[in-house]
mmCIF file of C-alpha atoms in Angstrom:
data_model
loop_
_atom_site.group_PDB
_atom_site.id
_atom_site.type_symbol
_atom_site.label_atom_id
_atom_site.label_comp_id
_atom_site.label_asym_id
_atom_site.label_seq_id
_atom_site.Cartn_x
_atom_site.Cartn_y
_atom_site.Cartn_z
ATOM 1 C CA UNK A 39 1.245 -28.461 -9.619
ATOM 2 C CA UNK A 40 -1.259 -25.596 -9.794
ATOM 3 C CA UNK A 41 -0.968 -22.409 -11.841
ATOM 4 C CA UNK A 42 -3.388 -19.674 -12.833
ATOM 5 C CA UNK A 43 -5.161 -19.566 -16.174
ATOM 6 C CA UNK A 44 -7.214 -16.467 -16.986
ATOM 7 C CA UNK A 45 -9.930 -18.000 -19.127
ATOM 8 C CA UNK A 46 -11.857 -14.734 -19.536
ATOM 9 C CA UNK A 47 -11.697 -11.182 -18.163
ATOM 10 C CA UNK A 48 -12.235 -11.449 -14.426
ATOM 11 C CA UNK A 49 -12.378 -15.251 -14.500
ATOM 12 C CA UNK A 50 -9.402 -17.153 -13.143
ATOM 13 C CA UNK A 51 -9.003 -20.924 -12.925
ATOM 14 C CA UNK A 52 -6.297 -23.002 -11.274
ATOM 15 C CA UNK A 53 -5.036 -25.646 -13.674
ATOM 16 C CA UNK A 54 -2.462 -28.417 -13.431
ATOM 17 C CA UNK A 55 0.849 -27.688 -15.194
ATOM 18 C CA UNK A 56 4.193 -29.526 -15.295
ATOM 19 C CA UNK A 57 6.770 -28.928 -12.592
ATOM 20 C CA UNK A 58 9.559 -26.516 -13.607
ATOM 21 C CA UNK A 59 12.922 -28.033 -14.481
ATOM 22 C CA UNK A 60 16.205 -26.631 -13.179
ATOM 23 C CA UNK A 61 19.084 -26.747 -15.694
ATOM 24 C CA UNK A 62 22.267 -28.378 -14.433
ATOM 25 C CA UNK A 63 24.074 -25.076 -14.878
ATOM 26 C CA UNK A 64 22.727 -21.535 -15.403
ATOM 27 C CA UNK A 65 22.871 -19.797 -18.792
ATOM 28 C CA UNK A 66 25.914 -17.667 -19.577
ATOM 29 C CA UNK A 67 24.166 -14.390 -18.697
ATOM 30 C CA UNK A 68 22.995 -15.607 -15.275
ATOM 31 C CA UNK A 69 25.012 -16.327 -12.117
ATOM 32 C CA UNK A 70 22.479 -18.847 -10.864
ATOM 33 C CA UNK A 71 18.862 -19.952 -10.924
ATOM 34 C CA UNK A 72 16.452 -21.331 -8.363
ATOM 35 C CA UNK A 73 13.203 -23.208 -8.210
ATOM 36 C CA UNK A 74 11.077 -20.930 -6.049
ATOM 37 C CA UNK A 75 8.044 -22.099 -4.064
ATOM 38 C CA UNK A 76 5.732 -19.229 -3.026
ATOM 39 C CA UNK A 77 4.165 -19.305 0.426
ATOM 40 C CA UNK A 78 2.982 -15.842 1.490
ATOM 41 C CA UNK A 79 1.925 -13.586 -1.388
ATOM 42 C CA UNK A 80 -0.013 -10.381 -1.942
ATOM 43 C CA UNK A 81 -2.170 -8.801 -4.633
ATOM 44 C CA UNK A 82 -1.084 -5.536 -6.248
ATOM 45 C CA UNK A 83 -2.884 -2.986 -8.398
ATOM 46 C CA UNK A 84 -0.587 -3.883 -11.294
ATOM 47 C CA UNK A 85 -2.015 -7.427 -11.212
ATOM 48 C CA UNK A 86 -5.492 -6.123 -12.000
ATOM 49 C CA UNK A 87 -5.015 -5.290 -15.700
ATOM 50 C CA UNK A 88 -4.234 -8.957 -16.302
ATOM 51 C CA UNK A 89 -7.165 -10.106 -14.176
ATOM 52 C CA UNK A 90 -9.562 -7.658 -15.814
ATOM 53 C CA UNK A 91 -8.292 -8.382 -19.330
ATOM 54 C CA UNK A 92 -5.730 -6.150 -20.995
ATOM 55 C CA UNK A 93 -4.818 -5.296 -24.566
ATOM 56 C CA UNK A 94 -1.448 -3.888 -23.482
ATOM 57 C CA UNK A 95 0.316 -7.112 -22.490
ATOM 58 C CA UNK A 96 -0.149 -10.733 -23.462
ATOM 59 C CA UNK A 97 -1.898 -12.793 -20.808
ATOM 60 C CA UNK A 98 -0.077 -16.037 -20.056
ATOM 61 C CA UNK A 99 -0.139 -18.903 -17.568
ATOM 62 C CA UNK A 100 0.851 -17.638 -14.129
ATOM 63 C CA UNK A 101 -0.648 -14.163 -14.432
ATOM 64 C CA UNK A 102 -0.688 -12.302 -12.237
ATOM 65 C CA UNK A 103 1.227 -12.206 -8.995
ATOM 66 C CA UNK A 104 4.645 -10.766 -8.125
ATOM 67 C CA UNK A 105 4.840 -9.918 -4.412
ATOM 68 C CA UNK A 106 5.884 -13.105 -2.624
ATOM 69 C CA UNK A 107 7.944 -14.791 0.067
ATOM 70 C CA UNK A 108 8.744 -18.481 -0.106
ATOM 71 C CA UNK A 109 11.369 -21.195 -0.201
ATOM 72 C CA UNK A 110 14.213 -22.115 -2.527
ATOM 73 C CA UNK A 111 13.626 -25.789 -3.338
ATOM 74 C CA UNK A 112 16.616 -26.231 -5.683
ATOM 75 C CA UNK A 113 19.430 -24.137 -7.167
ATOM 76 C CA UNK A 114 22.261 -24.309 -9.677
ATOM 77 C CA UNK A 115 23.892 -21.167 -8.270
ATOM 78 C CA UNK A 116 25.884 -20.282 -5.154
ATOM 79 C CA UNK A 117 23.787 -17.524 -3.600
ATOM 80 C CA UNK A 118 21.197 -19.723 -1.923
ATOM 81 C CA UNK A 119 20.796 -23.320 -0.835
ATOM 82 C CA UNK A 120 17.703 -25.513 -0.841
ATOM 83 C CA UNK A 121 15.496 -24.591 2.113
ATOM 84 C CA UNK A 122 16.449 -20.901 2.228
ATOM 85 C CA UNK A 123 13.506 -18.529 2.502
ATOM 86 C CA UNK A 124 13.595 -15.392 0.353
ATOM 87 C CA UNK A 125 11.522 -12.579 -1.102
ATOM 88 C CA UNK A 126 11.213 -13.075 -4.856
ATOM 89 C CA UNK A 127 9.847 -11.086 -7.793
ATOM 90 C CA UNK A 128 8.970 -13.266 -10.817
ATOM 91 C CA UNK A 129 9.573 -12.062 -14.356
ATOM 92 C CA UNK A 130 6.565 -10.369 -16.005
ATOM 93 C CA UNK A 131 4.447 -11.041 -12.902
ATOM 94 C CA UNK A 132 3.964 -14.720 -13.780
ATOM 95 C CA UNK A 133 4.120 -15.805 -10.150
ATOM 96 C CA UNK A 134 0.695 -17.341 -9.706
ATOM 97 C CA UNK A 135 2.191 -20.837 -9.754
ATOM 98 C CA UNK A 136 3.064 -23.259 -6.979
ATOM 99 C CA UNK A 137 6.693 -23.367 -8.175
ATOM 100 C CA UNK A 138 8.665 -21.661 -10.932
ATOM 101 C CA UNK A 139 12.177 -21.140 -12.291
ATOM 102 C CA UNK A 140 13.758 -17.786 -11.420
ATOM 103 C CA UNK A 141 17.078 -15.988 -11.789
ATOM 104 C CA UNK A 142 18.559 -15.798 -8.276
ATOM 105 C CA UNK A 143 19.312 -12.090 -8.786
ATOM 106 C CA UNK A 144 15.560 -11.423 -8.478
ATOM 107 C CA UNK A 145 15.545 -12.447 -4.807
ATOM 108 C CA UNK A 146 16.611 -10.951 -1.479
ATOM 109 C CA UNK A 147 16.852 -12.268 2.076
ATOM 110 C CA UNK A 148 13.992 -11.549 4.462
ATOM 111 C CA UNK A 149 13.962 -9.989 7.917
ATOM 112 C CA UNK A 150 13.109 -12.530 10.608
ATOM 113 C CA UNK A 151 12.292 -10.130 13.457
ATOM 114 C CA UNK A 152 8.948 -9.013 11.985
ATOM 115 C CA UNK A 153 5.816 -10.875 10.855
ATOM 116 C CA UNK A 154 6.286 -12.452 7.450
ATOM 117 C CA UNK A 155 3.396 -10.547 5.911
ATOM 118 C CA UNK A 156 5.150 -7.337 7.008
ATOM 119 C CA UNK A 157 8.441 -8.450 5.427
ATOM 120 C CA UNK A 158 6.481 -9.129 2.237
ATOM 121 C CA UNK A 159 5.737 -5.402 2.003
ATOM 122 C CA UNK A 160 9.428 -4.778 1.229
ATOM 123 C CA UNK A 161 8.581 -5.445 -2.410
ATOM 124 C CA UNK A 162 6.033 -2.622 -2.850
ATOM 125 C CA UNK A 163 7.853 -0.362 -0.381
ATOM 126 C CA UNK A 164 11.065 -0.846 -2.359
ATOM 127 C CA UNK A 165 9.352 0.440 -5.491
ATOM 128 C CA UNK A 166 8.206 3.512 -3.557
ATOM 129 C CA UNK A 167 11.697 4.215 -2.192
ATOM 130 C CA UNK A 168 13.235 3.853 -5.656
ATOM 131 C CA UNK A 169 10.768 6.436 -6.971
ATOM 132 C CA UNK A 170 11.212 8.866 -4.091
ATOM 133 C CA UNK A 171 14.996 8.896 -4.544
ATOM 134 C CA UNK A 172 14.383 10.716 -7.824
ATOM 135 C CA UNK A 173 12.886 13.700 -6.012
ATOM 136 C CA UNK A 174 14.854 16.478 -4.299
ATOM 137 C CA UNK A 175 15.308 16.592 -0.546
ATOM 138 C CA UNK A 176 11.834 16.046 0.916
ATOM 139 C CA UNK A 177 12.577 17.702 4.263
ATOM 140 C CA UNK A 178 10.021 20.451 4.945
ATOM 141 C CA UNK A 179 8.181 19.888 1.624
ATOM 142 C CA UNK A 180 4.413 19.798 1.188
ATOM 143 C CA UNK A 181 3.220 16.753 -0.736
ATOM 144 C CA UNK A 182 -0.138 15.587 -2.082
ATOM 145 C CA UNK A 183 -0.494 11.855 -2.749
ATOM 146 C CA UNK A 184 -3.301 11.188 -5.236
ATOM 147 C CA UNK A 185 -4.538 7.660 -4.632
ATOM 148 C CA UNK A 186 -4.639 6.066 -1.193
ATOM 149 C CA UNK A 187 -4.541 2.436 -2.183
ATOM 150 C CA UNK A 188 -1.631 0.217 -1.108
ATOM 151 C CA UNK A 189 1.055 2.248 -2.870
ATOM 152 C CA UNK A 190 -0.340 5.616 -1.849
ATOM 153 C CA UNK A 191 -0.341 4.473 1.761
ATOM 154 C CA UNK A 192 3.270 3.298 1.526
ATOM 155 C CA UNK A 193 4.165 6.633 -0.066
ATOM 156 C CA UNK A 194 2.596 8.387 2.948
ATOM 157 C CA UNK A 195 4.723 6.355 5.325
ATOM 158 C CA UNK A 196 7.945 6.852 3.380
ATOM 159 C CA UNK A 197 7.360 10.606 3.016
ATOM 160 C CA UNK A 198 6.723 10.847 6.738
ATOM 161 C CA UNK A 199 10.063 9.133 7.392
ATOM 162 C CA UNK A 200 11.843 11.444 4.967
ATOM 163 C CA UNK A 201 10.730 14.633 6.704
ATOM 164 C CA UNK A 202 7.885 16.026 4.587
ATOM 165 C CA UNK A 203 6.123 18.876 6.424
ATOM 166 C CA UNK A 204 2.612 18.003 5.217
ATOM 167 C CA UNK A 205 1.341 14.883 3.462
ATOM 168 C CA UNK A 206 -2.151 15.185 2.009
ATOM 169 C CA UNK A 207 -3.811 11.905 1.002
ATOM 170 C CA UNK A 208 -6.477 12.179 -1.711
ATOM 171 C CA UNK A 209 -8.855 9.394 -2.706
ATOM 172 C CA UNK A 210 -12.443 8.710 -3.755
ATOM 173 C CA UNK A 211 -12.928 6.129 -0.994
ATOM 174 C CA UNK A 212 -13.515 7.225 2.591
ATOM 175 C CA UNK A 213 -12.568 3.739 3.803
ATOM 176 C CA UNK A 214 -9.031 4.190 2.507
ATOM 177 C CA UNK A 215 -8.745 7.728 3.852
ATOM 178 C CA UNK A 216 -9.567 6.399 7.318
ATOM 179 C CA UNK A 217 -6.297 4.433 7.188
ATOM 180 C CA UNK A 218 -4.151 7.251 5.781
ATOM 181 C CA UNK A 219 -3.389 9.070 9.082
ATOM 182 C CA UNK A 220 -2.120 5.796 10.546
ATOM 183 C CA UNK A 221 0.290 5.577 7.599
ATOM 184 C CA UNK A 222 1.660 9.099 7.929
ATOM 185 C CA UNK A 223 -0.794 11.428 6.179
ATOM 186 C CA UNK A 224 -1.261 14.741 7.993
ATOM 187 C CA UNK A 225 -4.545 15.500 6.188
ATOM 188 C CA UNK A 226 -6.973 13.739 3.869
ATOM 189 C CA UNK A 227 -9.404 14.778 1.139
ATOM 190 C CA UNK A 228 -12.212 12.723 -0.361
ATOM 191 C CA UNK A 229 -12.437 14.059 -3.899
ATOM 192 C CA UNK A 230 -15.753 12.312 -4.367
ATOM 193 C CA UNK A 231 -17.259 14.842 -1.972
ATOM 194 C CA UNK A 232 -14.962 17.885 -2.238
ATOM 195 C CA UNK A 233 -13.098 19.830 -4.885
ATOM 196 C CA UNK A 234 -9.532 18.692 -4.188
ATOM 197 C CA UNK A 235 -7.813 21.892 -5.371
ATOM 198 C CA UNK A 236 -9.952 24.065 -3.135
ATOM 199 C CA UNK A 237 -9.521 21.663 -0.226
ATOM 200 C CA UNK A 238 -5.739 21.530 -0.652
ATOM 201 C CA UNK A 239 -5.538 25.330 -0.698
ATOM 202 C CA UNK A 240 -7.521 25.444 2.545
ATOM 203 C CA UNK A 241 -5.099 23.035 4.190
ATOM 204 C CA UNK A 242 -1.997 24.841 2.878
ATOM 205 C CA UNK A 243 -3.326 28.345 3.606
ATOM 206 C CA UNK A 244 -3.829 29.328 -0.008
ATOM 207 C CA UNK A 245 -0.832 27.507 -1.456
ATOM 208 C CA UNK A 246 -0.527 24.374 -3.591
ATOM 209 C CA UNK A 247 1.879 21.497 -2.829
ATOM 210 C CA UNK A 248 5.549 21.488 -3.722
ATOM 211 C CA UNK A 249 5.212 17.902 -4.953
ATOM 212 C CA UNK A 250 2.277 15.825 -6.203
ATOM 213 C CA UNK A 251 2.493 12.039 -6.493
ATOM 214 C CA UNK A 252 0.226 10.142 -8.887
ATOM 215 C CA UNK A 253 -0.306 6.775 -7.184
ATOM 216 C CA UNK A 254 -3.417 5.601 -9.046
ATOM 217 C CA UNK A 255 -2.173 4.531 -12.465
ATOM 218 C CA UNK A 256 -3.604 2.293 -15.176
ATOM 219 C CA UNK A 257 -6.968 3.228 -16.681
ATOM 220 C CA UNK A 258 -7.930 5.304 -13.612
ATOM 221 C CA UNK A 259 -4.791 7.476 -13.748
ATOM 222 C CA UNK A 260 -5.121 11.045 -12.498
ATOM 223 C CA UNK A 261 -2.318 12.967 -14.196
ATOM 224 C CA UNK A 262 -4.540 15.945 -15.044
ATOM 225 C CA UNK A 263 -5.629 16.273 -11.423
ATOM 226 C CA UNK A 264 -1.968 16.197 -10.413
ATOM 227 C CA UNK A 265 -1.243 19.067 -12.814
ATOM 228 C CA UNK A 266 -4.098 21.078 -11.279
ATOM 229 C CA UNK A 267 -2.848 20.389 -7.770
ATOM 230 C CA UNK A 268 0.822 21.177 -8.366
ATOM 231 C CA UNK A 269 2.173 24.645 -7.599
ATOM 232 C CA UNK A 270 3.994 26.805 -10.140
ATOM 233 C CA UNK A 271 7.450 25.286 -10.811
ATOM 234 C CA UNK A 272 6.547 22.312 -8.633
ATOM 235 C CA UNK A 273 7.185 18.637 -9.271
ATOM 236 C CA UNK A 274 5.043 15.636 -10.156
ATOM 237 C CA UNK A 275 6.072 12.039 -9.602
ATOM 238 C CA UNK A 276 4.194 9.706 -11.948
ATOM 239 C CA UNK A 277 4.355 6.525 -9.902
ATOM 240 C CA UNK A 278 1.183 4.680 -10.931
ATOM 241 C CA UNK A 279 1.825 2.708 -14.125
ATOM 242 C CA UNK A 280 -0.034 4.663 -16.836
ATOM 243 C CA UNK A 281 -1.881 3.313 -19.867
ATOM 244 C CA UNK A 282 0.010 3.412 -23.148
ATOM 245 C CA UNK A 283 -1.648 6.694 -24.140
ATOM 246 C CA UNK A 284 -3.684 9.266 -22.211
ATOM 247 C CA UNK A 285 -6.459 11.147 -23.974
ATOM 248 C CA UNK A 286 -6.981 14.828 -23.147
ATOM 249 C CA UNK A 287 -3.638 15.046 -21.357
ATOM 250 C CA UNK A 288 -3.310 18.697 -20.298
ATOM 251 C CA UNK A 289 0.249 19.141 -21.486
ATOM 252 C CA UNK A 290 -0.100 22.928 -22.043
ATOM 253 C CA UNK A 291 -1.062 23.447 -18.399
ATOM 254 C CA UNK A 292 1.925 21.302 -17.440
ATOM 255 C CA UNK A 293 4.266 23.454 -19.525
ATOM 256 C CA UNK A 294 2.798 26.813 -18.499
ATOM 257 C CA UNK A 295 3.192 25.894 -14.834
ATOM 258 C CA UNK A 296 6.845 24.943 -15.441
ATOM 259 C CA UNK A 297 6.280 21.609 -13.708
ATOM 260 C CA UNK A 298 9.052 19.023 -13.581
ATOM 261 C CA UNK A 299 7.828 15.456 -14.115
ATOM 262 C CA UNK A 300 9.572 12.367 -12.752
ATOM 263 C CA UNK A 301 8.709 8.793 -13.688
ATOM 264 C CA UNK A 302 9.680 5.516 -12.084
ATOM 265 C CA UNK A 303 9.769 1.822 -12.926
ATOM 266 C CA UNK A 304 11.938 -1.231 -12.123
ATOM 267 C CA UNK A 305 13.702 -0.699 -8.776
ATOM 268 C CA UNK A 306 17.155 -2.101 -7.995
ATOM 269 C CA UNK A 307 17.262 -5.542 -6.382
ATOM 270 C CA UNK A 308 20.667 -4.778 -4.840
ATOM 271 C CA UNK A 309 19.612 -1.536 -3.155
ATOM 272 C CA UNK A 310 15.909 -0.659 -3.102
ATOM 273 C CA UNK A 311 14.299 -3.893 -1.909
ATOM 274 C CA UNK A 312 17.016 -4.521 0.724
ATOM 275 C CA UNK A 313 16.650 -0.921 1.935
ATOM 276 C CA UNK A 314 12.901 -1.381 2.264
ATOM 277 C CA UNK A 315 13.449 -4.621 4.186
ATOM 278 C CA UNK A 316 15.875 -2.765 6.456
ATOM 279 C CA UNK A 317 13.308 -0.035 7.143
ATOM 280 C CA UNK A 318 10.696 -2.633 8.046
ATOM 281 C CA UNK A 319 13.129 -4.566 10.232
ATOM 282 C CA UNK A 320 14.095 -1.363 12.057
ATOM 283 C CA UNK A 321 10.447 -0.522 12.715
ATOM 284 C CA UNK A 322 10.521 2.736 10.758
ATOM 285 C CA UNK A 323 7.190 1.877 9.165
ATOM 286 C CA UNK A 324 4.298 -0.153 10.560
ATOM 287 C CA UNK A 325 2.567 -1.723 7.563
ATOM 288 C CA UNK A 326 0.014 -3.486 9.740
ATOM 289 C CA UNK A 327 -2.800 -0.971 9.023
ATOM 290 C CA UNK A 328 -2.805 -1.702 5.278
ATOM 291 C CA UNK A 329 -2.956 -5.512 5.562
ATOM 292 C CA UNK A 330 -6.715 -6.027 5.567
ATOM 293 C CA UNK A 331 -7.618 -9.473 4.187
ATOM 294 C CA UNK A 332 -6.216 -12.986 3.842
ATOM 295 C CA UNK A 333 -7.255 -15.872 1.570
ATOM 296 C CA UNK A 334 -5.963 -19.356 0.749
ATOM 297 C CA UNK A 335 -4.896 -20.011 -2.835
ATOM 298 C CA UNK A 336 -8.053 -22.062 -3.383
ATOM 299 C CA UNK A 337 -10.027 -18.808 -2.988
ATOM 300 C CA UNK A 338 -7.867 -16.712 -5.334
ATOM 301 C CA UNK A 339 -10.895 -15.778 -7.464
ATOM 302 C CA UNK A 340 -12.698 -14.320 -4.438
ATOM 303 C CA UNK A 341 -9.503 -12.534 -3.351
ATOM 304 C CA UNK A 342 -9.111 -10.834 -6.728
ATOM 305 C CA UNK A 343 -12.774 -9.836 -6.886
ATOM 306 C CA UNK A 344 -12.700 -8.244 -3.444
ATOM 307 C CA UNK A 345 -9.435 -6.443 -4.250
ATOM 308 C CA UNK A 346 -10.654 -5.273 -7.670
ATOM 309 C CA UNK A 347 -13.970 -4.008 -6.317
ATOM 310 C CA UNK A 348 -12.338 -2.366 -3.272
ATOM 311 C CA UNK A 349 -14.932 -3.928 -1.019
ATOM 312 C CA UNK A 350 -14.844 -4.234 2.774
ATOM 313 C CA UNK A 351 -12.064 -1.682 3.093
ATOM 314 C CA UNK A 352 -9.637 -3.876 1.151
ATOM 315 C CA UNK A 353 -6.149 -2.455 0.767
ATOM 316 C CA UNK A 354 -3.512 -5.204 0.881
ATOM 317 C CA UNK A 355 -4.897 -8.710 0.325
ATOM 318 C CA UNK A 356 -2.660 -11.629 1.343
ATOM 319 C CA UNK A 357 -2.927 -14.986 -0.449
ATOM 320 C CA UNK A 358 -1.410 -18.050 1.230
ATOM 321 C CA UNK A 359 -0.157 -20.849 -1.020
ATOM 322 C CA UNK A 360 -0.453 -24.545 -0.074
ATOM 323 C CA UNK A 361 3.225 -24.595 0.962
ATOM 324 C CA UNK A 362 2.413 -21.990 3.619
ATOM 325 C CA UNK A 363 -0.647 -23.831 4.795
ATOM 326 C CA UNK A 364 1.387 -27.035 5.211
ATOM 327 C CA UNK A 365 4.271 -25.349 7.029
#
């Protein structure tokens, strides 16, 4: 079967690897395991450090993919049976394989009343909901979302559902800002062309937001901009996964503004992903506007390049595995 092998930064090859083997019984610390076969998958910003080459985490076979819907082909547990279709999140993002062994606890059932690529968005949306639960009541709050990529757009939509008064999307790319109002933003700012602090004050009649969400992360993180944008005694949610260290971090400004900082990682499979799937099934959020491109697995290199370079208005890029193409 095929799996990814990152032979150099930005250079991915599909190689042949052995099929995974399912133990007769699961290990003592696991209720059950499955062999999972991906079908509909999606690229995420957290896959890019692996693709680009990272010195933070070891790059291994199967890097990097972790948003996926597919089929259980075998199990030694009781939660699923062969043929069941589930949303799965592989360990350490090693999901760029045609089949792999997975703890059944890292799976949830999928909604069947919406397009499958929409149900797939329960994975990233679940991470957003988990993060937003850490904030106070969002009703009537003003919020700036720095970064209008896939996660920033899902943050817009969730904030809109949770009653935020104003949601200001901020990004360097006009193409992404064109989508933001369709995902719940009430205003947008291109900080390539405008000073974002001045522009935010104009929108909020001289004020700064109650809450600022950093949804960029990695080497492009914008924590200092978030500190500038946040009002006195406001709150920042650091959602984008940051690098290990941040040079020139303006911690004194953070302290002198009495800002509260929230962080978020690793949502709950029993609550957050199912809640996101419920929201999508109920039609609370239309994720259609952010699904922009689709590729077969054979063109995974082109898919990653387009996603990395943010070309052609790319936001969410779907990758179909052979199992999907044969279905």
